[in-house]
């Protein structure tokens, strides 16, 4: 007798379903694997790109160092390089190191490297590595001897007109004539590329050659602009008065202080008056076509001893009076607080007085008019004319010649101006 074996259809293994499931899992694993590989490739490309960018930046910086070394090792570099022309190295550097290569360009603002060894130079270095490019620029300035205008206590590129007693312990000089009138005199030496008329109590030098070297007006301000703190003239108005400006004090704008005491004010074609102030720093007035006037009482010297105290792009009137002391009680200002002590001494009262004086290097890219009795200790350099209508003392300080500040030196040796390193677009 035969038996029928009954089976349950529902108990059969769904072979097709398992196949599909396995295939799906395999696809998922494949997608994950491919994605992981793709991500790894992207990450690898990113690593390579970051590495190339770093190497390109390093090559650009190396180009700067290489160019500076070339300049320092060759006193005739101004003659051998051409302004604005790229100096490309061979592929040897890349073959030897595998790190990349660089080229550099030296640019003089007047287009001629060899015409004046006082000119500053912009050094541009382009570094490349793989597909990456980096560009660095710095400013180079001469660091040789001080230029010859610093040999006098007062020097003018234009004529000097004296209608009051001028006293100097060194000399007054001009790359033009010196005219002394009204029975007045220069008490000291006088030097001129032209004629000198009137009374000079010491040695007179006339028709001298060559003229004394003046700062380059297109580059003399560059260091101070690059390293100074800009003060918006709108925050000042037209007067700076009854205040202290120093490395530890900036009462204008956002109050940002400058460790070198360099503050730059763009007058935007207007004028500026300073009165009853204590300045321990370098004030730079740009675009001051309306003129800068000092009046009242002034106690002024640079924060860095061989730096300029005052630099002006425009005419200057000296109407401050050495016979009027800077008085704390009169102004209601404490001029020797803790942030700016006087001779290492500070206090919190308002009872002190300070003899009005201006110490340091004064550079005026314009005319100078002295209208009140004043005393200057250092060097005064004027690109225009000088008219002295009040008794004036010029006390010479040779440190500005022997240790010339930026913008007032000449020679083949160059150094990078601090604060001018910057990355620029290719």
PDB file of N, CA, C and O in Angstrom, residues 174-236:
ATOM      1  N   UNK A 174      72.029 124.895   2.478  1.00  0.00           N
ATOM      2  CA  UNK A 174      70.966 124.921   1.471  1.00  0.00           C
ATOM      3  C   UNK A 174      71.521 124.531   0.121  1.00  0.00           C
ATOM      4  O   UNK A 174      72.657 124.910  -0.225  1.00  0.00           O
ATOM      5  N   UNK A 175      70.718 123.789  -0.646  1.00  0.00           N
ATOM      6  CA  UNK A 175      71.060 123.504  -2.040  1.00  0.00           C
ATOM      7  C   UNK A 175      70.579 124.660  -2.908  1.00  0.00           C
ATOM      8  O   UNK A 175      70.009 124.464  -3.982  1.00  0.00           O
ATOM      9  N   UNK A 176      70.798 125.872  -2.425  1.00  0.00           N
ATOM     10  CA  UNK A 176      70.363 127.098  -3.085  1.00  0.00           C
ATOM     11  C   UNK A 176      71.026 128.258  -2.345  1.00  0.00           C
ATOM     12  O   UNK A 176      71.999 128.057  -1.619  1.00  0.00           O
ATOM     13  N   UNK A 177      70.474 129.452  -2.491  1.00  0.00           N
ATOM     14  CA  UNK A 177      71.036 130.635  -1.827  1.00  0.00           C
ATOM     15  C   UNK A 177      70.542 130.749  -0.393  1.00  0.00           C
ATOM     16  O   UNK A 177      69.461 130.260  -0.038  1.00  0.00           O
ATOM     17  N   UNK A 178      71.338 131.448   0.418  1.00  0.00           N
ATOM     18  CA  UNK A 178      70.944 131.811   1.776  1.00  0.00           C
ATOM     19  C   UNK A 178      70.986 133.329   1.871  1.00  0.00           C
ATOM     20  O   UNK A 178      72.023 133.950   1.603  1.00  0.00           O
ATOM     21  N   UNK A 179      69.858 133.916   2.246  1.00  0.00           N
ATOM     22  CA  UNK A 179      69.748 135.375   2.324  1.00  0.00           C
ATOM     23  C   UNK A 179      69.420 135.782   3.748  1.00  0.00           C
ATOM     24  O   UNK A 179      68.395 135.358   4.302  1.00  0.00           O
ATOM     25  N   UNK A 180      70.291 136.620   4.340  1.00  0.00           N
ATOM     26  CA  UNK A 180      70.113 137.103   5.717  1.00  0.00           C
ATOM     27  C   UNK A 180      69.894 138.607   5.651  1.00  0.00           C
ATOM     28  O   UNK A 180      70.734 139.340   5.100  1.00  0.00           O
ATOM     29  N   UNK A 181      68.786 139.088   6.197  1.00  0.00           N
ATOM     30  CA  UNK A 181      68.442 140.503   6.070  1.00  0.00           C
ATOM     31  C   UNK A 181      67.975 141.079   7.397  1.00  0.00           C
ATOM     32  O   UNK A 181      67.858 140.370   8.395  1.00  0.00           O
ATOM     33  N   UNK A 182      67.714 142.407   7.382  1.00  0.00           N
ATOM     34  CA  UNK A 182      67.184 143.083   8.561  1.00  0.00           C
ATOM     35  C   UNK A 182      68.180 143.203   9.691  1.00  0.00           C
ATOM     36  O   UNK A 182      67.787 143.311  10.860  1.00  0.00           O
ATOM     37  N   UNK A 183      69.469 143.166   9.368  1.00  0.00           N
ATOM     38  CA  UNK A 183      70.475 143.270  10.415  1.00  0.00           C
ATOM     39  C   UNK A 183      70.603 142.013  11.252  1.00  0.00           C
ATOM     40  O   UNK A 183      71.276 142.015  12.284  1.00  0.00           O
ATOM     41  N   UNK A 184      69.975 140.932  10.856  1.00  0.00           N
ATOM     42  CA  UNK A 184      70.036 139.679  11.603  1.00  0.00           C
ATOM     43  C   UNK A 184      71.275 138.880  11.183  1.00  0.00           C
ATOM     44  O   UNK A 184      72.044 139.296  10.319  1.00  0.00           O
ATOM     45  N   UNK A 185      71.453 137.679  11.778  1.00  0.00           N
ATOM     46  CA  UNK A 185      72.649 136.896  11.483  1.00  0.00           C
ATOM     47  C   UNK A 185      72.410 135.416  11.717  1.00  0.00           C
ATOM     48  O   UNK A 185      71.484 135.021  12.437  1.00  0.00           O
ATOM     49  N   UNK A 186      73.262 134.620  11.083  1.00  0.00           N
ATOM     50  CA  UNK A 186      73.386 133.201  11.422  1.00  0.00           C
ATOM     51  C   UNK A 186      74.609 133.081  12.319  1.00  0.00           C
ATOM     52  O   UNK A 186      75.733 133.395  11.900  1.00  0.00           O
ATOM     53  N   UNK A 187      74.377 132.668  13.540  1.00  0.00           N
ATOM     54  CA  UNK A 187      75.478 132.503  14.492  1.00  0.00           C
ATOM     55  C   UNK A 187      75.934 131.051  14.446  1.00  0.00           C
ATOM     56  O   UNK A 187      75.391 130.176  15.105  1.00  0.00           O
ATOM     57  N   UNK A 188      76.947 130.835  13.616  1.00  0.00           N
ATOM     58  CA  UNK A 188      77.431 129.499  13.334  1.00  0.00           C
ATOM     59  C   UNK A 188      77.901 129.443  11.896  1.00  0.00           C
ATOM     60  O   UNK A 188      78.092 130.487  11.253  1.00  0.00           O
ATOM     61  N   UNK A 189      78.069 128.246  11.349  1.00  0.00           N
ATOM     62  CA  UNK A 189      78.516 128.101   9.973  1.00  0.00           C
ATOM     63  C   UNK A 189      77.333 128.101   9.018  1.00  0.00           C
ATOM     64  O   UNK A 189      76.218 127.721   9.394  1.00  0.00           O
ATOM     65  N   UNK A 190      77.617 128.495   7.774  1.00  0.00           N
ATOM     66  CA  UNK A 190      76.595 128.468   6.719  1.00  0.00           C
ATOM     67  C   UNK A 190      77.210 127.882   5.458  1.00  0.00           C
ATOM     68  O   UNK A 190      78.352 128.206   5.100  1.00  0.00           O
ATOM     69  N   UNK A 191      76.441 127.027   4.779  1.00  0.00           N
ATOM     70  CA  UNK A 191      76.919 126.296   3.593  1.00  0.00           C
ATOM     71  C   UNK A 191      75.870 126.420   2.509  1.00  0.00           C
ATOM     72  O   UNK A 191      74.675 126.241   2.766  1.00  0.00           O
ATOM     73  N   UNK A 192      76.304 126.681   1.270  1.00  0.00           N
ATOM     74  CA  UNK A 192      75.334 126.886   0.192  1.00  0.00           C
ATOM     75  C   UNK A 192      75.925 126.453  -1.142  1.00  0.00           C
ATOM     76  O   UNK A 192      77.127 126.616  -1.384  1.00  0.00           O
ATOM     77  N   UNK A 193      75.068 125.935  -2.010  1.00  0.00           N
ATOM     78  CA  UNK A 193      75.499 125.646  -3.380  1.00  0.00           C
ATOM     79  C   UNK A 193      75.502 126.928  -4.212  1.00  0.00           C
ATOM     80  O   UNK A 193      76.017 126.939  -5.328  1.00  0.00           O
ATOM     81  N   UNK A 194      74.931 127.999  -3.677  1.00  0.00           N
ATOM     82  CA  UNK A 194      74.885 129.270  -4.364  1.00  0.00           C
ATOM     83  C   UNK A 194      75.563 130.353  -3.540  1.00  0.00           C
ATOM     84  O   UNK A 194      76.640 130.160  -2.981  1.00  0.00           O
ATOM     85  N   UNK A 195      74.878 131.494  -3.440  1.00  0.00           N
ATOM     86  CA  UNK A 195      75.438 132.649  -2.732  1.00  0.00           C
ATOM     87  C   UNK A 195      74.898 132.723  -1.304  1.00  0.00           C
ATOM     88  O   UNK A 195      73.817 132.214  -1.008  1.00  0.00           O
ATOM     89  N   UNK A 196      75.678 133.368  -0.434  1.00  0.00           N
ATOM     90  CA  UNK A 196      75.236 133.662   0.925  1.00  0.00           C
ATOM     91  C   UNK A 196      75.408 135.159   1.131  1.00  0.00           C
ATOM     92  O   UNK A 196      76.521 135.694   1.014  1.00  0.00           O
ATOM     93  N   UNK A 197      74.308 135.842   1.415  1.00  0.00           N
ATOM     94  CA  UNK A 197      74.371 137.287   1.651  1.00  0.00           C
ATOM     95  C   UNK A 197      73.916 137.592   3.065  1.00  0.00           C
ATOM     96  O   UNK A 197      72.962 136.990   3.555  1.00  0.00           O
ATOM     97  N   UNK A 198      74.624 138.526   3.730  1.00  0.00           N
ATOM     98  CA  UNK A 198      74.294 138.866   5.101  1.00  0.00           C
ATOM     99  C   UNK A 198      75.364 138.363   6.057  1.00  0.00           C
ATOM    100  O   UNK A 198      76.431 137.867   5.647  1.00  0.00           O
ATOM    101  N   UNK A 199      75.099 138.481   7.339  1.00  0.00           N
ATOM    102  CA  UNK A 199      76.096 138.204   8.378  1.00  0.00           C
ATOM    103  C   UNK A 199      76.074 136.756   8.835  1.00  0.00           C
ATOM    104  O   UNK A 199      75.034 136.235   9.247  1.00  0.00           O
ATOM    105  N   UNK A 200      77.246 136.133   8.757  1.00  0.00           N
ATOM    106  CA  UNK A 200      77.464 134.796   9.298  1.00  0.00           C
ATOM    107  C   UNK A 200      78.661 134.888  10.230  1.00  0.00           C
ATOM    108  O   UNK A 200      79.740 135.339   9.819  1.00  0.00           O
ATOM    109  N   UNK A 201      78.500 134.485  11.490  1.00  0.00           N
ATOM    110  CA  UNK A 201      79.558 134.702  12.477  1.00  0.00           C
ATOM    111  C   UNK A 201      80.695 133.687  12.378  1.00  0.00           C
ATOM    112  O   UNK A 201      81.774 133.927  12.922  1.00  0.00           O
ATOM    113  N   UNK A 202      80.473 132.579  11.725  1.00  0.00           N
ATOM    114  CA  UNK A 202      81.515 131.553  11.605  1.00  0.00           C
ATOM    115  C   UNK A 202      81.847 131.358  10.127  1.00  0.00           C
ATOM    116  O   UNK A 202      81.593 132.244   9.307  1.00  0.00           O
ATOM    117  N   UNK A 203      82.371 130.203   9.770  1.00  0.00           N
ATOM    118  CA  UNK A 203      82.839 129.948   8.416  1.00  0.00           C
ATOM    119  C   UNK A 203      81.675 129.959   7.423  1.00  0.00           C
ATOM    120  O   UNK A 203      80.590 129.436   7.704  1.00  0.00           O
ATOM    121  N   UNK A 204      81.922 130.554   6.267  1.00  0.00           N
ATOM    122  CA  UNK A 204      80.924 130.594   5.189  1.00  0.00           C
ATOM    123  C   UNK A 204      81.425 129.781   4.006  1.00  0.00           C
ATOM    124  O   UNK A 204      82.543 129.987   3.539  1.00  0.00           O
ATOM    125  N   UNK A 205      80.575 128.873   3.515  1.00  0.00           N
ATOM    126  CA  UNK A 205      80.915 128.052   2.357  1.00  0.00           C
ATOM    127  C   UNK A 205      79.931 128.388   1.241  1.00  0.00           C
ATOM    128  O   UNK A 205      78.725 128.154   1.399  1.00  0.00           O
ATOM    129  N   UNK A 206      80.432 128.915   0.120  1.00  0.00           N
ATOM    130  CA  UNK A 206      79.547 129.289  -0.989  1.00  0.00           C
ATOM    131  C   UNK A 206      79.896 128.498  -2.247  1.00  0.00           C
ATOM    132  O   UNK A 206      81.011 127.989  -2.409  1.00  0.00           O
ATOM    133  N   UNK A 207      78.896 128.417  -3.141  1.00  0.00           N
ATOM    134  CA  UNK A 207      79.066 127.766  -4.441  1.00  0.00           C
ATOM    135  C   UNK A 207      79.659 126.350  -4.298  1.00  0.00           C
ATOM    136  O   UNK A 207      80.517 125.931  -5.063  1.00  0.00           O
ATOM    137  N   UNK A 208      79.136 125.613  -3.335  1.00  0.00           N
ATOM    138  CA  UNK A 208      79.665 124.286  -3.059  1.00  0.00           C
ATOM    139  C   UNK A 208      79.011 123.240  -3.968  1.00  0.00           C
ATOM    140  O   UNK A 208      77.850 123.367  -4.361  1.00  0.00           O
ATOM    141  N   UNK A 209      79.776 122.229  -4.299  1.00  0.00           N
ATOM    142  CA  UNK A 209      79.270 121.094  -5.079  1.00  0.00           C
ATOM    143  C   UNK A 209      79.819 119.809  -4.480  1.00  0.00           C
ATOM    144  O   UNK A 209      80.920 119.811  -3.911  1.00  0.00           O
ATOM    145  N   UNK A 210      79.088 118.704  -4.627  1.00  0.00           N
ATOM    146  CA  UNK A 210      77.736 118.596  -5.177  1.00  0.00           C
ATOM    147  C   UNK A 210      76.697 119.013  -4.144  1.00  0.00           C
ATOM    148  O   UNK A 210      77.036 119.203  -2.970  1.00  0.00           O
ATOM    149  N   UNK A 211      75.454 119.168  -4.554  1.00  0.00           N
ATOM    150  CA  UNK A 211      74.399 119.468  -3.578  1.00  0.00           C
ATOM    151  C   UNK A 211      74.274 118.332  -2.563  1.00  0.00           C
ATOM    152  O   UNK A 211      74.596 117.183  -2.866  1.00  0.00           O
ATOM    153  N   UNK A 212      73.785 118.657  -1.394  1.00  0.00           N
ATOM    154  CA  UNK A 212      73.565 117.624  -0.393  1.00  0.00           C
ATOM    155  C   UNK A 212      72.400 116.724  -0.838  1.00  0.00           C
ATOM    156  O   UNK A 212      71.422 117.182  -1.407  1.00  0.00           O
ATOM    157  N   UNK A 213      72.557 115.431  -0.549  1.00  0.00           N
ATOM    158  CA  UNK A 213      71.555 114.446  -0.956  1.00  0.00           C
ATOM    159  C   UNK A 213      70.334 114.561  -0.046  1.00  0.00           C
ATOM    160  O   UNK A 213      70.454 114.580   1.182  1.00  0.00           O
ATOM    161  N   UNK A 214      69.169 114.621  -0.673  1.00  0.00           N
ATOM    162  CA  UNK A 214      67.898 114.695   0.045  1.00  0.00           C
ATOM    163  C   UNK A 214      67.212 113.325   0.045  1.00  0.00           C
ATOM    164  O   UNK A 214      67.488 112.480  -0.798  1.00  0.00           O
ATOM    165  N   UNK A 215      66.296 113.087   0.983  1.00  0.00           N
ATOM    166  CA  UNK A 215      65.506 111.845   0.934  1.00  0.00           C
ATOM    167  C   UNK A 215      64.661 111.792  -0.331  1.00  0.00           C
ATOM    168  O   UNK A 215      64.280 112.829  -0.883  1.00  0.00           O
ATOM    169  N   UNK A 216      64.392 110.593  -0.774  1.00  0.00           N
ATOM    170  CA  UNK A 216      63.505 110.400  -1.921  1.00  0.00           C
ATOM    171  C   UNK A 216      62.064 110.558  -1.434  1.00  0.00           C
ATOM    172  O   UNK A 216      61.579 109.747  -0.649  1.00  0.00           O
ATOM    173  N   UNK A 217      61.363 111.597  -1.886  1.00  0.00           N
ATOM    174  CA  UNK A 217      60.002 111.833  -1.373  1.00  0.00           C
ATOM    175  C   UNK A 217      59.012 110.731  -1.718  1.00  0.00           C
ATOM    176  O   UNK A 217      57.969 110.605  -1.077  1.00  0.00           O
ATOM    177  N   UNK A 218      59.340 109.892  -2.714  1.00  0.00           N
ATOM    178  CA  UNK A 218      58.416 108.818  -3.094  1.00  0.00           C
ATOM    179  C   UNK A 218      58.574 107.584  -2.208  1.00  0.00           C
ATOM    180  O   UNK A 218      57.701 106.721  -2.201  1.00  0.00           O
ATOM    181  N   UNK A 219      59.679 107.496  -1.457  1.00  0.00           N
ATOM    182  CA  UNK A 219      59.912 106.303  -0.636  1.00  0.00           C
ATOM    183  C   UNK A 219      60.182 106.604   0.827  1.00  0.00           C
ATOM    184  O   UNK A 219      60.143 105.687   1.654  1.00  0.00           O
ATOM    185  N   UNK A 220      60.455 107.856   1.167  1.00  0.00           N
ATOM    186  CA  UNK A 220      60.888 108.164   2.534  1.00  0.00           C
ATOM    187  C   UNK A 220      59.823 107.836   3.581  1.00  0.00           C
ATOM    188  O   UNK A 220      60.133 107.504   4.736  1.00  0.00           O
ATOM    189  N   UNK A 221      58.553 107.882   3.192  1.00  0.00           N
ATOM    190  CA  UNK A 221      57.468 107.623   4.143  1.00  0.00           C
ATOM    191  C   UNK A 221      57.130 106.135   4.283  1.00  0.00           C
ATOM    192  O   UNK A 221      56.357 105.756   5.170  1.00  0.00           O
ATOM    193  N   UNK A 222      57.667 105.285   3.390  1.00  0.00           N
ATOM    194  CA  UNK A 222      57.175 103.911   3.267  1.00  0.00           C
ATOM    195  C   UNK A 222      57.310 103.101   4.554  1.00  0.00           C
ATOM    196  O   UNK A 222      56.385 102.396   4.943  1.00  0.00           O
ATOM    197  N   UNK A 223      58.469 103.170   5.199  1.00  0.00           N
ATOM    198  CA  UNK A 223      58.649 102.392   6.424  1.00  0.00           C
ATOM    199  C   UNK A 223      57.629 102.789   7.476  1.00  0.00           C
ATOM    200  O   UNK A 223      57.027 101.939   8.149  1.00  0.00           O
ATOM    201  N   UNK A 224      57.401 104.068   7.610  1.00  0.00           N
ATOM    202  CA  UNK A 224      56.551 104.585   8.682  1.00  0.00           C
ATOM    203  C   UNK A 224      55.075 104.284   8.407  1.00  0.00           C
ATOM    204  O   UNK A 224      54.309 104.016   9.336  1.00  0.00           O
ATOM    205  N   UNK A 225      54.700 104.295   7.139  1.00  0.00           N
ATOM    206  CA  UNK A 225      53.340 103.904   6.776  1.00  0.00           C
ATOM    207  C   UNK A 225      53.143 102.412   7.041  1.00  0.00           C
ATOM    208  O   UNK A 225      52.113 101.994   7.589  1.00  0.00           O
ATOM    209  N   UNK A 226      54.155 101.608   6.661  1.00  0.00           N
ATOM    210  CA  UNK A 226      54.041 100.154   6.823  1.00  0.00           C
ATOM    211  C   UNK A 226      54.021  99.746   8.291  1.00  0.00           C
ATOM    212  O   UNK A 226      53.372  98.766   8.659  1.00  0.00           O
ATOM    213  N   UNK A 227      54.731 100.480   9.143  1.00  0.00           N
ATOM    214  CA  UNK A 227      54.864 100.095  10.543  1.00  0.00           C
ATOM    215  C   UNK A 227      54.070 100.965  11.504  1.00  0.00           C
ATOM    216  O   UNK A 227      54.039 100.693  12.705  1.00  0.00           O
ATOM    217  N   UNK A 228      53.426 102.007  10.982  1.00  0.00           N
ATOM    218  CA  UNK A 228      52.681 102.916  11.843  1.00  0.00           C
ATOM    219  C   UNK A 228      51.233 102.495  12.033  1.00  0.00           C
ATOM    220  O   UNK A 228      50.710 101.642  11.322  1.00  0.00           O
ATOM    221  N   UNK A 229      50.616 103.110  13.011  1.00  0.00           N
ATOM    222  CA  UNK A 229      49.184 102.929  13.260  1.00  0.00           C
ATOM    223  C   UNK A 229      48.440 104.096  12.631  1.00  0.00           C
ATOM    224  O   UNK A 229      48.729 105.261  12.929  1.00  0.00           O
ATOM    225  N   UNK A 230      47.508 103.788  11.763  1.00  0.00           N
ATOM    226  CA  UNK A 230      46.752 104.833  11.073  1.00  0.00           C
ATOM    227  C   UNK A 230      45.673 105.401  11.996  1.00  0.00           C
ATOM    228  O   UNK A 230      44.958 104.668  12.671  1.00  0.00           O
ATOM    229  N   UNK A 231      45.589 106.731  12.022  1.00  0.00           N
ATOM    230  CA  UNK A 231      44.538 107.417  12.775  1.00  0.00           C
ATOM    231  C   UNK A 231      43.662 108.167  11.776  1.00  0.00           C
ATOM    232  O   UNK A 231      44.155 108.986  11.000  1.00  0.00           O
ATOM    233  N   UNK A 232      42.393 107.861  11.779  1.00  0.00           N
ATOM    234  CA  UNK A 232      41.458 108.540  10.883  1.00  0.00           C
ATOM    235  C   UNK A 232      41.375 110.018  11.247  1.00  0.00           C
ATOM    236  O   UNK A 232      41.080 110.372  12.390  1.00  0.00           O
ATOM    237  N   UNK A 233      41.641 110.877  10.270  1.00  0.00           N
ATOM    238  CA  UNK A 233      41.628 112.313  10.557  1.00  0.00           C
ATOM    239  C   UNK A 233      40.251 112.792  10.993  1.00  0.00           C
ATOM    240  O   UNK A 233      40.125 113.796  11.698  1.00  0.00           O
ATOM    241  N   UNK A 234      39.211 112.044  10.603  1.00  0.00           N
ATOM    242  CA  UNK A 234      37.865 112.419  11.025  1.00  0.00           C
ATOM    243  C   UNK A 234      37.666 112.313  12.520  1.00  0.00           C
ATOM    244  O   UNK A 234      36.825 113.015  13.103  1.00  0.00           O
ATOM    245  N   UNK A 235      38.441 111.426  13.173  1.00  0.00           N
ATOM    246  CA  UNK A 235      38.335 111.285  14.623  1.00  0.00           C
ATOM    247  C   UNK A 235      39.061 112.400  15.356  1.00  0.00           C
ATOM    248  O   UNK A 235      38.881 112.587  16.562  1.00  0.00           O
ATOM    249  N   UNK A 236      39.894 113.156  14.627  1.00  0.00           N
ATOM    250  CA  UNK A 236      40.669 114.242  15.225  1.00  0.00           C
ATOM    251  C   UNK A 236      40.021 115.598  14.987  1.00  0.00           C
ATOM    252  O   UNK A 236      40.015 116.464  15.859  1.00  0.00           O
TER     253      UNK A 236
END
